[in-house]
Amino acid sequence: MKKNIILMGPPGAGKGTLAKQLISLGMTHISTGDMFREEISNQTELGKLAASYINAGHLVPDEVTIKMLQNRLAKPDCENGFLLDGFPRTLAQAEALEGMSKEINRPIETVISLTCDEEELIKRISGRRVCKVCGAPYHIVNMKPKQEGICDKCGGELYQRKDDNVESLKVRLQHYTVDTAPLLSFYSKKGLIVEFNSLVDSGTLFDEVKKFLLS
Ligand code: AMP
Protein backbone atom coordinates (compact mmCIF):
# COMPACT_ATOMS: atom_id res chain seq x y z
CA MET A 1 0.00 0.00 0.00
CA LYS A 2 1.17 3.52 -0.76
CA LYS A 3 2.18 5.51 2.33
CA ASN A 4 3.23 9.07 3.16
CA ILE A 5 0.60 10.79 1.08
CA ILE A 6 -0.24 14.42 0.34
CA LEU A 7 -3.89 15.36 -0.23
CA MET A 8 -4.23 18.49 -2.35
CA GLY A 9 -7.22 20.43 -3.60
CA PRO A 10 -8.98 23.79 -3.23
CA PRO A 11 -11.06 24.56 -0.12
CA GLY A 12 -14.27 22.54 -0.29
CA ALA A 13 -12.87 19.84 -2.59
CA GLY A 14 -13.40 17.24 0.15
CA LYS A 15 -9.88 16.74 1.53
CA GLY A 16 -10.99 16.57 5.16
CA THR A 17 -13.87 14.17 4.50
CA LEU A 18 -11.66 11.86 2.43
CA ALA A 19 -8.84 12.01 4.98
CA LYS A 20 -11.19 10.94 7.78
CA GLN A 21 -12.27 7.93 5.64
CA LEU A 22 -8.65 7.02 4.81
CA ILE A 23 -7.74 6.77 8.50
CA SER A 24 -9.35 3.31 8.31
CA LEU A 25 -6.32 2.21 6.23
CA GLY A 26 -4.08 2.82 9.24
CA MET A 27 -2.46 6.13 8.27
CA THR A 28 -1.95 9.04 10.63
CA HIS A 29 -4.02 12.03 9.49
CA ILE A 30 -2.21 15.35 9.81
CA SER A 31 -4.31 18.42 9.05
CA THR A 32 -2.46 21.71 9.58
CA GLY A 33 -5.86 23.47 9.58
CA ASP A 34 -7.06 21.23 12.46
CA MET A 35 -3.78 21.81 14.31
CA PHE A 36 -4.20 25.58 14.03
CA ARG A 37 -7.87 25.36 15.12
CA GLU A 38 -6.80 23.41 18.22
CA GLU A 39 -4.20 26.09 19.06
CA ILE A 40 -6.93 28.74 18.60
CA SER A 41 -9.36 26.93 20.89
CA ASN A 42 -6.59 26.51 23.52
CA GLN A 43 -5.88 30.25 23.18
CA THR A 44 -2.11 29.73 22.80
CA GLU A 45 0.22 32.39 21.37
CA LEU A 46 0.46 30.36 18.15
CA GLY A 47 -3.34 30.16 18.06
CA LYS A 48 -3.71 33.93 18.44
CA LEU A 49 -1.23 34.56 15.65
CA ALA A 50 -2.81 31.93 13.36
CA ALA A 51 -6.37 33.22 13.93
CA SER A 52 -5.47 36.66 12.58
CA TYR A 53 -4.58 35.07 9.24
CA ILE A 54 -7.10 32.21 9.13
CA ASN A 55 -10.23 34.24 9.84
CA ALA A 56 -9.44 36.55 6.92
CA GLY A 57 -8.71 33.60 4.61
CA HIS A 58 -4.96 34.22 4.42
CA LEU A 59 -2.19 31.66 4.76
CA VAL A 60 -0.32 31.44 8.07
CA PRO A 61 3.34 32.43 7.42
CA ASP A 62 5.59 29.65 6.13
CA GLU A 63 8.14 29.67 8.96
CA VAL A 64 5.41 29.15 11.60
CA THR A 65 3.61 26.43 9.61
CA ILE A 66 6.77 24.56 8.63
CA LYS A 67 8.03 24.45 12.24
CA MET A 68 4.68 23.13 13.49
CA LEU A 69 4.61 20.40 10.81
CA GLN A 70 8.25 19.45 11.46
CA ASN A 71 7.48 18.81 15.14
CA ARG A 72 4.40 16.78 14.20
CA LEU A 73 6.20 14.57 11.65
CA ALA A 74 8.83 13.66 14.24
CA LYS A 75 6.17 11.94 16.42
CA PRO A 76 6.24 8.11 16.50
CA ASP A 77 2.68 7.73 15.11
CA CYS A 78 3.98 8.89 11.70
CA GLU A 79 6.26 5.87 11.38
CA ASN A 80 3.61 3.72 9.68
CA GLY A 81 2.68 6.35 7.15
CA PHE A 82 1.05 9.76 7.22
CA LEU A 83 -1.59 11.58 5.26
CA LEU A 84 -0.95 15.31 4.90
CA ASP A 85 -4.15 17.31 4.52
CA GLY A 86 -3.60 21.03 3.83
CA PHE A 87 0.20 20.93 3.76
CA PRO A 88 2.17 21.94 1.72
CA ARG A 89 0.36 25.04 0.44
CA THR A 90 3.36 27.00 -0.89
CA LEU A 91 6.53 26.16 -2.78
CA ALA A 92 8.63 27.02 0.30
CA GLN A 93 6.59 24.47 2.31
CA ALA A 94 6.98 21.81 -0.41
CA GLU A 95 10.73 22.36 -0.49
CA ALA A 96 10.95 22.20 3.31
CA LEU A 97 8.92 18.97 3.26
CA GLU A 98 11.43 17.44 0.81
CA GLY A 99 14.18 18.04 3.37
CA MET A 100 12.11 16.84 6.36
CA SER A 101 10.93 13.64 4.72
CA LYS A 102 14.51 12.78 3.67
CA GLU A 103 15.73 13.42 7.19
CA ILE A 104 13.21 11.03 8.74
CA ASN A 105 13.54 8.60 5.82
CA ARG A 106 9.86 8.68 4.90
CA PRO A 107 9.62 9.91 1.31
CA ILE A 108 6.33 11.13 -0.14
CA GLU A 109 4.98 8.25 -2.24
CA THR A 110 1.98 9.88 -3.87
CA VAL A 111 0.10 13.19 -4.16
CA ILE A 112 -3.66 12.93 -4.52
CA SER A 113 -5.09 15.98 -6.23
CA LEU A 114 -8.85 16.54 -5.85
CA THR A 115 -10.52 18.65 -8.54
CA CYS A 116 -13.88 20.40 -8.34
CA ASP A 117 -15.51 23.36 -10.12
CA GLU A 118 -15.68 26.71 -8.32
CA GLU A 119 -19.50 26.97 -8.21
CA GLU A 120 -19.67 23.66 -6.34
CA LEU A 121 -16.85 24.70 -3.96
CA ILE A 122 -18.79 27.83 -2.96
CA LYS A 123 -21.98 25.78 -2.35
CA ARG A 124 -20.09 23.24 -0.26
CA ILE A 125 -18.19 25.75 1.87
CA SER A 126 -21.10 28.09 2.54
CA GLY A 127 -23.29 25.19 3.78
CA ARG A 128 -20.56 23.35 5.68
CA ARG A 129 -20.97 22.64 9.39
CA VAL A 130 -18.40 20.88 11.58
CA CYS A 131 -18.68 19.05 14.91
CA LYS A 132 -16.99 21.03 17.71
CA VAL A 133 -15.99 17.82 19.45
CA CYS A 134 -14.93 15.23 16.84
CA GLY A 135 -14.53 17.42 13.72
CA ALA A 136 -16.98 15.34 11.62
CA PRO A 137 -18.13 17.34 8.59
CA TYR A 138 -21.80 18.00 7.63
CA HIS A 139 -23.66 20.11 5.08
CA ILE A 140 -26.96 21.91 5.63
CA VAL A 141 -28.36 20.48 2.36
CA ASN A 142 -26.25 17.54 1.16
CA MET A 143 -25.18 15.90 4.41
CA LYS A 144 -27.67 16.84 7.11
CA PRO A 145 -27.28 15.42 10.61
CA LYS A 146 -30.25 13.38 11.92
CA GLN A 147 -30.95 16.10 14.48
CA GLU A 148 -30.31 19.70 13.44
CA GLY A 149 -27.14 21.16 14.95
CA ILE A 150 -26.08 17.88 16.62
CA CYS A 151 -23.34 15.47 15.47
CA ASP A 152 -24.65 11.96 14.61
CA LYS A 153 -21.37 10.38 15.67
CA CYS A 154 -20.68 11.90 19.10
CA GLY A 155 -23.60 14.20 19.99
CA GLY A 156 -21.32 17.27 19.81
CA GLU A 157 -22.56 20.70 18.76
CA LEU A 158 -22.19 21.63 15.07
CA TYR A 159 -20.75 25.03 14.15
CA GLN A 160 -19.81 27.04 11.09
CA ARG A 161 -16.08 27.78 10.75
CA LYS A 162 -15.29 31.52 10.97
CA ASP A 163 -13.46 31.34 7.64
CA ASP A 164 -16.38 29.56 5.88
CA ASN A 165 -17.97 32.79 4.61
CA VAL A 166 -18.07 34.16 1.08
CA GLU A 167 -15.48 36.93 1.74
CA SER A 168 -12.84 34.62 3.27
CA LEU A 169 -13.57 31.95 0.71
CA LYS A 170 -12.72 34.34 -2.15
CA VAL A 171 -9.35 35.05 -0.51
CA ARG A 172 -8.73 31.33 0.13
CA LEU A 173 -9.51 30.44 -3.50
CA GLN A 174 -7.13 33.18 -4.64
CA HIS A 175 -4.36 31.78 -2.40
CA TYR A 176 -5.03 28.34 -3.80
CA THR A 177 -4.64 29.57 -7.38
CA VAL A 178 -1.57 31.73 -6.75
CA ASP A 179 0.35 29.86 -4.02
CA THR A 180 -0.80 26.23 -4.01
CA ALA A 181 -1.80 25.24 -7.56
CA PRO A 182 1.83 25.67 -8.80
CA LEU A 183 2.71 22.70 -6.55
CA LEU A 184 0.78 20.46 -8.95
CA SER A 185 3.51 20.93 -11.55
CA PHE A 186 6.22 20.62 -8.84
CA TYR A 187 4.92 17.14 -7.94
CA SER A 188 3.94 16.26 -11.48
CA LYS A 189 7.61 16.62 -12.52
CA LYS A 190 8.40 14.04 -9.85
CA GLY A 191 5.72 11.72 -11.27
CA LEU A 192 3.76 11.74 -8.01
CA ILE A 193 0.41 13.34 -8.95
CA VAL A 194 -2.80 11.33 -9.27
CA GLU A 195 -5.98 13.29 -10.02
CA PHE A 196 -9.51 12.45 -8.80
CA ASN A 197 -12.67 14.39 -9.62
CA SER A 198 -14.39 15.05 -6.29
CA LEU A 199 -17.73 15.91 -7.89
CA VAL A 200 -18.90 12.36 -7.05
CA ASP A 201 -20.42 11.34 -3.70
CA SER A 202 -17.94 10.87 -0.85
CA GLY A 203 -18.40 7.06 -0.68
CA THR A 204 -17.54 6.64 -4.37
CA LEU A 205 -14.51 8.92 -4.09
CA PHE A 206 -13.24 6.98 -1.07
CA ASP A 207 -13.62 3.65 -2.93
CA GLU A 208 -11.70 4.99 -5.96
CA VAL A 209 -8.85 6.41 -3.87
CA LYS A 210 -8.65 3.30 -1.67
CA LYS A 211 -8.41 1.08 -4.76
CA PHE A 212 -5.57 3.22 -6.08
CA LEU A 213 -3.65 3.25 -2.77
CA LEU A 214 -3.93 -0.50 -2.39
CA SER A 215 -2.94 -1.22 -6.03
P1 AMP B 1 -7.99 24.04 6.21
O1 AMP B 1 -8.64 23.45 7.43
O2 AMP B 1 -6.98 23.12 5.59
O3 AMP B 1 -8.99 24.59 5.23
O4 AMP B 1 -7.14 25.29 6.74
C1 AMP B 1 -7.77 26.40 7.32
C2 AMP B 1 -6.84 27.59 7.30
O5 AMP B 1 -5.67 27.32 8.09
C3 AMP B 1 -6.29 27.98 5.93
O6 AMP B 1 -7.20 28.77 5.17
C4 AMP B 1 -5.04 28.77 6.33
O7 AMP B 1 -5.38 30.05 6.81
C5 AMP B 1 -4.52 27.95 7.51
N1 AMP B 1 -3.60 26.89 7.05
C6 AMP B 1 -3.81 25.54 7.10
N2 AMP B 1 -2.76 24.89 6.58
C7 AMP B 1 -1.87 25.84 6.18
C8 AMP B 1 -0.61 25.81 5.52
N3 AMP B 1 -0.06 24.65 5.15
N4 AMP B 1 0.02 26.99 5.28
C9 AMP B 1 -0.53 28.17 5.65
N5 AMP B 1 -1.73 28.29 6.24
C10 AMP B 1 -2.41 27.12 6.50
PDB file of C-alpha atoms and ligand atoms in Angstrom:
ATOM      1  CA  MET A   1       0.000   0.000   0.000  1.00  0.00           C
ATOM      2  CA  LYS A   2       1.169   3.524  -0.765  1.00  0.00           C
ATOM      3  CA  LYS A   3       2.177   5.513   2.326  1.00  0.00           C
ATOM      4  CA  ASN A   4       3.228   9.074   3.161  1.00  0.00           C
ATOM      5  CA  ILE A   5       0.600  10.793   1.083  1.00  0.00           C
ATOM      6  CA  ILE A   6      -0.239  14.415   0.342  1.00  0.00           C
ATOM      7  CA  LEU A   7      -3.888  15.365  -0.234  1.00  0.00           C
ATOM      8  CA  MET A   8      -4.231  18.494  -2.355  1.00  0.00           C
ATOM      9  CA  GLY A   9      -7.224  20.428  -3.597  1.00  0.00           C
ATOM     10  CA  PRO A  10      -8.980  23.786  -3.235  1.00  0.00           C
ATOM     11  CA  PRO A  11     -11.057  24.562  -0.116  1.00  0.00           C
ATOM     12  CA  GLY A  12     -14.271  22.538  -0.295  1.00  0.00           C
ATOM     13  CA  ALA A  13     -12.872  19.835  -2.592  1.00  0.00           C
ATOM     14  CA  GLY A  14     -13.400  17.240   0.151  1.00  0.00           C
ATOM     15  CA  LYS A  15      -9.875  16.742   1.531  1.00  0.00           C
ATOM     16  CA  GLY A  16     -10.991  16.568   5.165  1.00  0.00           C
ATOM     17  CA  THR A  17     -13.875  14.169   4.499  1.00  0.00           C
ATOM     18  CA  LEU A  18     -11.656  11.856   2.426  1.00  0.00           C
ATOM     19  CA  ALA A  19      -8.837  12.011   4.979  1.00  0.00           C
ATOM     20  CA  LYS A  20     -11.189  10.935   7.784  1.00  0.00           C
ATOM     21  CA  GLN A  21     -12.267   7.934   5.645  1.00  0.00           C
ATOM     22  CA  LEU A  22      -8.646   7.025   4.811  1.00  0.00           C
ATOM     23  CA  ILE A  23      -7.740   6.767   8.503  1.00  0.00           C
ATOM     24  CA  SER A  24      -9.349   3.305   8.312  1.00  0.00           C
ATOM     25  CA  LEU A  25      -6.320   2.209   6.231  1.00  0.00           C
ATOM     26  CA  GLY A  26      -4.081   2.824   9.245  1.00  0.00           C
ATOM     27  CA  MET A  27      -2.460   6.129   8.272  1.00  0.00           C
ATOM     28  CA  THR A  28      -1.955   9.044  10.626  1.00  0.00           C
ATOM     29  CA  HIS A  29      -4.018  12.026   9.488  1.00  0.00           C
ATOM     30  CA  ILE A  30      -2.210  15.348   9.814  1.00  0.00           C
ATOM     31  CA  SER A  31      -4.310  18.422   9.055  1.00  0.00           C
ATOM     32  CA  THR A  32      -2.460  21.707   9.582  1.00  0.00           C
ATOM     33  CA  GLY A  33      -5.864  23.472   9.578  1.00  0.00           C
ATOM     34  CA  ASP A  34      -7.063  21.226  12.464  1.00  0.00           C
ATOM     35  CA  MET A  35      -3.776  21.806  14.310  1.00  0.00           C
ATOM     36  CA  PHE A  36      -4.196  25.579  14.026  1.00  0.00           C
ATOM     37  CA  ARG A  37      -7.871  25.359  15.121  1.00  0.00           C
ATOM     38  CA  GLU A  38      -6.802  23.414  18.216  1.00  0.00           C
ATOM     39  CA  GLU A  39      -4.202  26.091  19.062  1.00  0.00           C
ATOM     40  CA  ILE A  40      -6.926  28.736  18.603  1.00  0.00           C
ATOM     41  CA  SER A  41      -9.357  26.928  20.886  1.00  0.00           C
ATOM     42  CA  ASN A  42      -6.591  26.509  23.516  1.00  0.00           C
ATOM     43  CA  GLN A  43      -5.881  30.249  23.181  1.00  0.00           C
ATOM     44  CA  THR A  44      -2.114  29.732  22.797  1.00  0.00           C
ATOM     45  CA  GLU A  45       0.221  32.393  21.370  1.00  0.00           C
ATOM     46  CA  LEU A  46       0.456  30.362  18.152  1.00  0.00           C
ATOM     47  CA  GLY A  47      -3.338  30.159  18.063  1.00  0.00           C
ATOM     48  CA  LYS A  48      -3.711  33.935  18.437  1.00  0.00           C
ATOM     49  CA  LEU A  49      -1.229  34.560  15.648  1.00  0.00           C
ATOM     50  CA  ALA A  50      -2.810  31.931  13.360  1.00  0.00           C
ATOM     51  CA  ALA A  51      -6.365  33.224  13.930  1.00  0.00           C
ATOM     52  CA  SER A  52      -5.465  36.660  12.581  1.00  0.00           C
ATOM     53  CA  TYR A  53      -4.579  35.065   9.237  1.00  0.00           C
ATOM     54  CA  ILE A  54      -7.096  32.209   9.129  1.00  0.00           C
ATOM     55  CA  ASN A  55     -10.235  34.241   9.838  1.00  0.00           C
ATOM     56  CA  ALA A  56      -9.439  36.547   6.918  1.00  0.00           C
ATOM     57  CA  GLY A  57      -8.710  33.596   4.608  1.00  0.00           C
ATOM     58  CA  HIS A  58      -4.956  34.224   4.419  1.00  0.00           C
ATOM     59  CA  LEU A  59      -2.192  31.661   4.762  1.00  0.00           C
ATOM     60  CA  VAL A  60      -0.324  31.440   8.068  1.00  0.00           C
ATOM     61  CA  PRO A  61       3.338  32.428   7.417  1.00  0.00           C
ATOM     62  CA  ASP A  62       5.589  29.653   6.130  1.00  0.00           C
ATOM     63  CA  GLU A  63       8.141  29.670   8.956  1.00  0.00           C
ATOM     64  CA  VAL A  64       5.411  29.147  11.598  1.00  0.00           C
ATOM     65  CA  THR A  65       3.609  26.434   9.613  1.00  0.00           C
ATOM     66  CA  ILE A  66       6.773  24.556   8.634  1.00  0.00           C
ATOM     67  CA  LYS A  67       8.025  24.454  12.242  1.00  0.00           C
ATOM     68  CA  MET A  68       4.682  23.132  13.488  1.00  0.00           C
ATOM     69  CA  LEU A  69       4.615  20.403  10.811  1.00  0.00           C
ATOM     70  CA  GLN A  70       8.247  19.453  11.455  1.00  0.00           C
ATOM     71  CA  ASN A  71       7.477  18.812  15.143  1.00  0.00           C
ATOM     72  CA  ARG A  72       4.400  16.777  14.204  1.00  0.00           C
ATOM     73  CA  LEU A  73       6.204  14.566  11.653  1.00  0.00           C
ATOM     74  CA  ALA A  74       8.831  13.663  14.244  1.00  0.00           C
ATOM     75  CA  LYS A  75       6.172  11.936  16.416  1.00  0.00           C
ATOM     76  CA  PRO A  76       6.236   8.110  16.501  1.00  0.00           C
ATOM     77  CA  ASP A  77       2.683   7.726  15.113  1.00  0.00           C
ATOM     78  CA  CYS A  78       3.977   8.891  11.704  1.00  0.00           C
ATOM     79  CA  GLU A  79       6.257   5.873  11.383  1.00  0.00           C
ATOM     80  CA  ASN A  80       3.615   3.720   9.683  1.00  0.00           C
ATOM     81  CA  GLY A  81       2.677   6.354   7.150  1.00  0.00           C
ATOM     82  CA  PHE A  82       1.050   9.759   7.221  1.00  0.00           C
ATOM     83  CA  LEU A  83      -1.587  11.579   5.256  1.00  0.00           C
ATOM     84  CA  LEU A  84      -0.949  15.308   4.900  1.00  0.00           C
ATOM     85  CA  ASP A  85      -4.151  17.314   4.517  1.00  0.00           C
ATOM     86  CA  GLY A  86      -3.601  21.032   3.834  1.00  0.00           C
ATOM     87  CA  PHE A  87       0.202  20.928   3.758  1.00  0.00           C
ATOM     88  CA  PRO A  88       2.170  21.945   1.717  1.00  0.00           C
ATOM     89  CA  ARG A  89       0.360  25.036   0.440  1.00  0.00           C
ATOM     90  CA  THR A  90       3.359  27.003  -0.888  1.00  0.00           C
ATOM     91  CA  LEU A  91       6.532  26.160  -2.781  1.00  0.00           C
ATOM     92  CA  ALA A  92       8.629  27.018   0.303  1.00  0.00           C
ATOM     93  CA  GLN A  93       6.589  24.470   2.311  1.00  0.00           C
ATOM     94  CA  ALA A  94       6.977  21.808  -0.407  1.00  0.00           C
ATOM     95  CA  GLU A  95      10.734  22.356  -0.489  1.00  0.00           C
ATOM     96  CA  ALA A  96      10.954  22.199   3.314  1.00  0.00           C
ATOM     97  CA  LEU A  97       8.920  18.969   3.255  1.00  0.00           C
ATOM     98  CA  GLU A  98      11.430  17.439   0.810  1.00  0.00           C
ATOM     99  CA  GLY A  99      14.178  18.037   3.375  1.00  0.00           C
ATOM    100  CA  MET A 100      12.107  16.844   6.358  1.00  0.00           C
ATOM    101  CA  SER A 101      10.929  13.636   4.721  1.00  0.00           C
ATOM    102  CA  LYS A 102      14.508  12.776   3.675  1.00  0.00           C
ATOM    103  CA  GLU A 103      15.727  13.416   7.194  1.00  0.00           C
ATOM    104  CA  ILE A 104      13.210  11.030   8.736  1.00  0.00           C
ATOM    105  CA  ASN A 105      13.540   8.599   5.819  1.00  0.00           C
ATOM    106  CA  ARG A 106       9.858   8.681   4.902  1.00  0.00           C
ATOM    107  CA  PRO A 107       9.618   9.913   1.312  1.00  0.00           C
ATOM    108  CA  ILE A 108       6.333  11.129  -0.141  1.00  0.00           C
ATOM    109  CA  GLU A 109       4.981   8.254  -2.239  1.00  0.00           C
ATOM    110  CA  THR A 110       1.982   9.885  -3.873  1.00  0.00           C
ATOM    111  CA  VAL A 111       0.101  13.188  -4.164  1.00  0.00           C
ATOM    112  CA  ILE A 112      -3.663  12.928  -4.522  1.00  0.00           C
ATOM    113  CA  SER A 113      -5.089  15.984  -6.233  1.00  0.00           C
ATOM    114  CA  LEU A 114      -8.854  16.538  -5.852  1.00  0.00           C
ATOM    115  CA  THR A 115     -10.515  18.645  -8.537  1.00  0.00           C
ATOM    116  CA  CYS A 116     -13.879  20.401  -8.341  1.00  0.00           C
ATOM    117  CA  ASP A 117     -15.510  23.365 -10.115  1.00  0.00           C
ATOM    118  CA  GLU A 118     -15.684  26.712  -8.324  1.00  0.00           C
ATOM    119  CA  GLU A 119     -19.501  26.971  -8.211  1.00  0.00           C
ATOM    120  CA  GLU A 120     -19.670  23.663  -6.344  1.00  0.00           C
ATOM    121  CA  LEU A 121     -16.848  24.702  -3.959  1.00  0.00           C
ATOM    122  CA  ILE A 122     -18.786  27.826  -2.961  1.00  0.00           C
ATOM    123  CA  LYS A 123     -21.979  25.783  -2.351  1.00  0.00           C
ATOM    124  CA  ARG A 124     -20.092  23.242  -0.262  1.00  0.00           C
ATOM    125  CA  ILE A 125     -18.191  25.753   1.865  1.00  0.00           C
ATOM    126  CA  SER A 126     -21.103  28.090   2.545  1.00  0.00           C
ATOM    127  CA  GLY A 127     -23.287  25.190   3.778  1.00  0.00           C
ATOM    128  CA  ARG A 128     -20.564  23.354   5.684  1.00  0.00           C
ATOM    129  CA  ARG A 129     -20.971  22.644   9.395  1.00  0.00           C
ATOM    130  CA  VAL A 130     -18.404  20.881  11.582  1.00  0.00           C
ATOM    131  CA  CYS A 131     -18.683  19.054  14.912  1.00  0.00           C
ATOM    132  CA  LYS A 132     -16.989  21.033  17.707  1.00  0.00           C
ATOM    133  CA  VAL A 133     -15.990  17.819  19.449  1.00  0.00           C
ATOM    134  CA  CYS A 134     -14.932  15.229  16.836  1.00  0.00           C
ATOM    135  CA  GLY A 135     -14.532  17.417  13.725  1.00  0.00           C
ATOM    136  CA  ALA A 136     -16.983  15.344  11.621  1.00  0.00           C
ATOM    137  CA  PRO A 137     -18.131  17.343   8.592  1.00  0.00           C
ATOM    138  CA  TYR A 138     -21.803  17.995   7.633  1.00  0.00           C
ATOM    139  CA  HIS A 139     -23.658  20.113   5.082  1.00  0.00           C
ATOM    140  CA  ILE A 140     -26.959  21.911   5.630  1.00  0.00           C
ATOM    141  CA  VAL A 141     -28.361  20.485   2.358  1.00  0.00           C
ATOM    142  CA  ASN A 142     -26.252  17.538   1.159  1.00  0.00           C
ATOM    143  CA  MET A 143     -25.179  15.895   4.413  1.00  0.00           C
ATOM    144  CA  LYS A 144     -27.666  16.841   7.112  1.00  0.00           C
ATOM    145  CA  PRO A 145     -27.276  15.420  10.613  1.00  0.00           C
ATOM    146  CA  LYS A 146     -30.251  13.378  11.917  1.00  0.00           C
ATOM    147  CA  GLN A 147     -30.952  16.101  14.476  1.00  0.00           C
ATOM    148  CA  GLU A 148     -30.314  19.698  13.444  1.00  0.00           C
ATOM    149  CA  GLY A 149     -27.136  21.162  14.954  1.00  0.00           C
ATOM    150  CA  ILE A 150     -26.077  17.883  16.617  1.00  0.00           C
ATOM    151  CA  CYS A 151     -23.340  15.465  15.469  1.00  0.00           C
ATOM    152  CA  ASP A 152     -24.655  11.962  14.610  1.00  0.00           C
ATOM    153  CA  LYS A 153     -21.374  10.379  15.674  1.00  0.00           C
ATOM    154  CA  CYS A 154     -20.685  11.895  19.104  1.00  0.00           C
ATOM    155  CA  GLY A 155     -23.602  14.203  19.988  1.00  0.00           C
ATOM    156  CA  GLY A 156     -21.318  17.271  19.813  1.00  0.00           C
ATOM    157  CA  GLU A 157     -22.560  20.700  18.760  1.00  0.00           C
ATOM    158  CA  LEU A 158     -22.186  21.625  15.069  1.00  0.00           C
ATOM    159  CA  TYR A 159     -20.754  25.030  14.151  1.00  0.00           C
ATOM    160  CA  GLN A 160     -19.805  27.037  11.090  1.00  0.00           C
ATOM    161  CA  ARG A 161     -16.078  27.777  10.752  1.00  0.00           C
ATOM    162  CA  LYS A 162     -15.288  31.518  10.973  1.00  0.00           C
ATOM    163  CA  ASP A 163     -13.460  31.339   7.638  1.00  0.00           C
ATOM    164  CA  ASP A 164     -16.376  29.563   5.875  1.00  0.00           C
ATOM    165  CA  ASN A 165     -17.973  32.786   4.611  1.00  0.00           C
ATOM    166  CA  VAL A 166     -18.069  34.160   1.080  1.00  0.00           C
ATOM    167  CA  GLU A 167     -15.485  36.928   1.744  1.00  0.00           C
ATOM    168  CA  SER A 168     -12.837  34.623   3.271  1.00  0.00           C
ATOM    169  CA  LEU A 169     -13.569  31.950   0.713  1.00  0.00           C
ATOM    170  CA  LYS A 170     -12.716  34.339  -2.154  1.00  0.00           C
ATOM    171  CA  VAL A 171      -9.347  35.051  -0.510  1.00  0.00           C
ATOM    172  CA  ARG A 172      -8.735  31.328   0.130  1.00  0.00           C
ATOM    173  CA  LEU A 173      -9.506  30.442  -3.498  1.00  0.00           C
ATOM    174  CA  GLN A 174      -7.134  33.176  -4.639  1.00  0.00           C
ATOM    175  CA  HIS A 175      -4.361  31.784  -2.402  1.00  0.00           C
ATOM    176  CA  TYR A 176      -5.035  28.343  -3.804  1.00  0.00           C
ATOM    177  CA  THR A 177      -4.638  29.568  -7.383  1.00  0.00           C
ATOM    178  CA  VAL A 178      -1.575  31.727  -6.754  1.00  0.00           C
ATOM    179  CA  ASP A 179       0.347  29.855  -4.021  1.00  0.00           C
ATOM    180  CA  THR A 180      -0.803  26.235  -4.006  1.00  0.00           C
ATOM    181  CA  ALA A 181      -1.799  25.244  -7.559  1.00  0.00           C
ATOM    182  CA  PRO A 182       1.831  25.667  -8.802  1.00  0.00           C
ATOM    183  CA  LEU A 183       2.708  22.704  -6.553  1.00  0.00           C
ATOM    184  CA  LEU A 184       0.780  20.463  -8.949  1.00  0.00           C
ATOM    185  CA  SER A 185       3.509  20.931 -11.552  1.00  0.00           C
ATOM    186  CA  PHE A 186       6.216  20.623  -8.840  1.00  0.00           C
ATOM    187  CA  TYR A 187       4.916  17.141  -7.936  1.00  0.00           C
ATOM    188  CA  SER A 188       3.936  16.258 -11.477  1.00  0.00           C
ATOM    189  CA  LYS A 189       7.607  16.619 -12.524  1.00  0.00           C
ATOM    190  CA  LYS A 190       8.400  14.040  -9.849  1.00  0.00           C
ATOM    191  CA  GLY A 191       5.719  11.721 -11.275  1.00  0.00           C
ATOM    192  CA  LEU A 192       3.758  11.740  -8.007  1.00  0.00           C
ATOM    193  CA  ILE A 193       0.407  13.341  -8.953  1.00  0.00           C
ATOM    194  CA  VAL A 194      -2.798  11.330  -9.275  1.00  0.00           C
ATOM    195  CA  GLU A 195      -5.976  13.293 -10.018  1.00  0.00           C
ATOM    196  CA  PHE A 196      -9.512  12.451  -8.804  1.00  0.00           C
ATOM    197  CA  ASN A 197     -12.669  14.388  -9.618  1.00  0.00           C
ATOM    198  CA  SER A 198     -14.395  15.051  -6.292  1.00  0.00           C
ATOM    199  CA  LEU A 199     -17.732  15.907  -7.888  1.00  0.00           C
ATOM    200  CA  VAL A 200     -18.905  12.360  -7.053  1.00  0.00           C
ATOM    201  CA  ASP A 201     -20.417  11.338  -3.700  1.00  0.00           C
ATOM    202  CA  SER A 202     -17.944  10.873  -0.852  1.00  0.00           C
ATOM    203  CA  GLY A 203     -18.396   7.058  -0.682  1.00  0.00           C
ATOM    204  CA  THR A 204     -17.543   6.638  -4.373  1.00  0.00           C
ATOM    205  CA  LEU A 205     -14.512   8.916  -4.089  1.00  0.00           C
ATOM    206  CA  PHE A 206     -13.241   6.979  -1.070  1.00  0.00           C
ATOM    207  CA  ASP A 207     -13.616   3.649  -2.934  1.00  0.00           C
ATOM    208  CA  GLU A 208     -11.704   4.986  -5.964  1.00  0.00           C
ATOM    209  CA  VAL A 209      -8.854   6.412  -3.868  1.00  0.00           C
ATOM    210  CA  LYS A 210      -8.653   3.304  -1.671  1.00  0.00           C
ATOM    211  CA  LYS A 211      -8.411   1.077  -4.760  1.00  0.00           C
ATOM    212  CA  PHE A 212      -5.571   3.219  -6.081  1.00  0.00           C
ATOM    213  CA  LEU A 213      -3.653   3.254  -2.772  1.00  0.00           C
ATOM    214  CA  LEU A 214      -3.930  -0.497  -2.394  1.00  0.00           C
ATOM    215  CA  SER A 215      -2.937  -1.223  -6.028  1.00  0.00           C
TER     216      SER A 215
HETATM  217  P1  AMP B   1      -7.994  24.037   6.214  1.00  0.00           P
HETATM  218  O1  AMP B   1      -8.642  23.451   7.427  1.00  0.00           O
HETATM  219  O2  AMP B   1      -6.980  23.124   5.587  1.00  0.00           O
HETATM  220  O3  AMP B   1      -8.992  24.585   5.234  1.00  0.00           O
HETATM  221  O4  AMP B   1      -7.139  25.291   6.738  1.00  0.00           O
HETATM  222  C1  AMP B   1      -7.774  26.399   7.323  1.00  0.00           C
HETATM  223  C2  AMP B   1      -6.843  27.589   7.299  1.00  0.00           C
HETATM  224  O5  AMP B   1      -5.666  27.317   8.090  1.00  0.00           O
HETATM  225  C3  AMP B   1      -6.289  27.976   5.931  1.00  0.00           C
HETATM  226  O6  AMP B   1      -7.202  28.768   5.168  1.00  0.00           O
HETATM  227  C4  AMP B   1      -5.038  28.768   6.329  1.00  0.00           C
HETATM  228  O7  AMP B   1      -5.378  30.045   6.809  1.00  0.00           O
HETATM  229  C5  AMP B   1      -4.518  27.950   7.512  1.00  0.00           C
HETATM  230  N1  AMP B   1      -3.601  26.888   7.047  1.00  0.00           N
HETATM  231  C6  AMP B   1      -3.809  25.541   7.097  1.00  0.00           C
HETATM  232  N2  AMP B   1      -2.761  24.894   6.575  1.00  0.00           N
HETATM  233  C7  AMP B   1      -1.874  25.837   6.177  1.00  0.00           C
HETATM  234  C8  AMP B   1      -0.612  25.810   5.516  1.00  0.00           C
HETATM  235  N3  AMP B   1      -0.058  24.653   5.150  1.00  0.00           N
HETATM  236  N4  AMP B   1       0.021  26.994   5.276  1.00  0.00           N
HETATM  237  C9  AMP B   1      -0.527  28.174   5.647  1.00  0.00           C
HETATM  238  N5  AMP B   1      -1.733  28.286   6.237  1.00  0.00           N
HETATM  239  C10 AMP B   1      -2.405  27.125   6.500  1.00  0.00           C
END
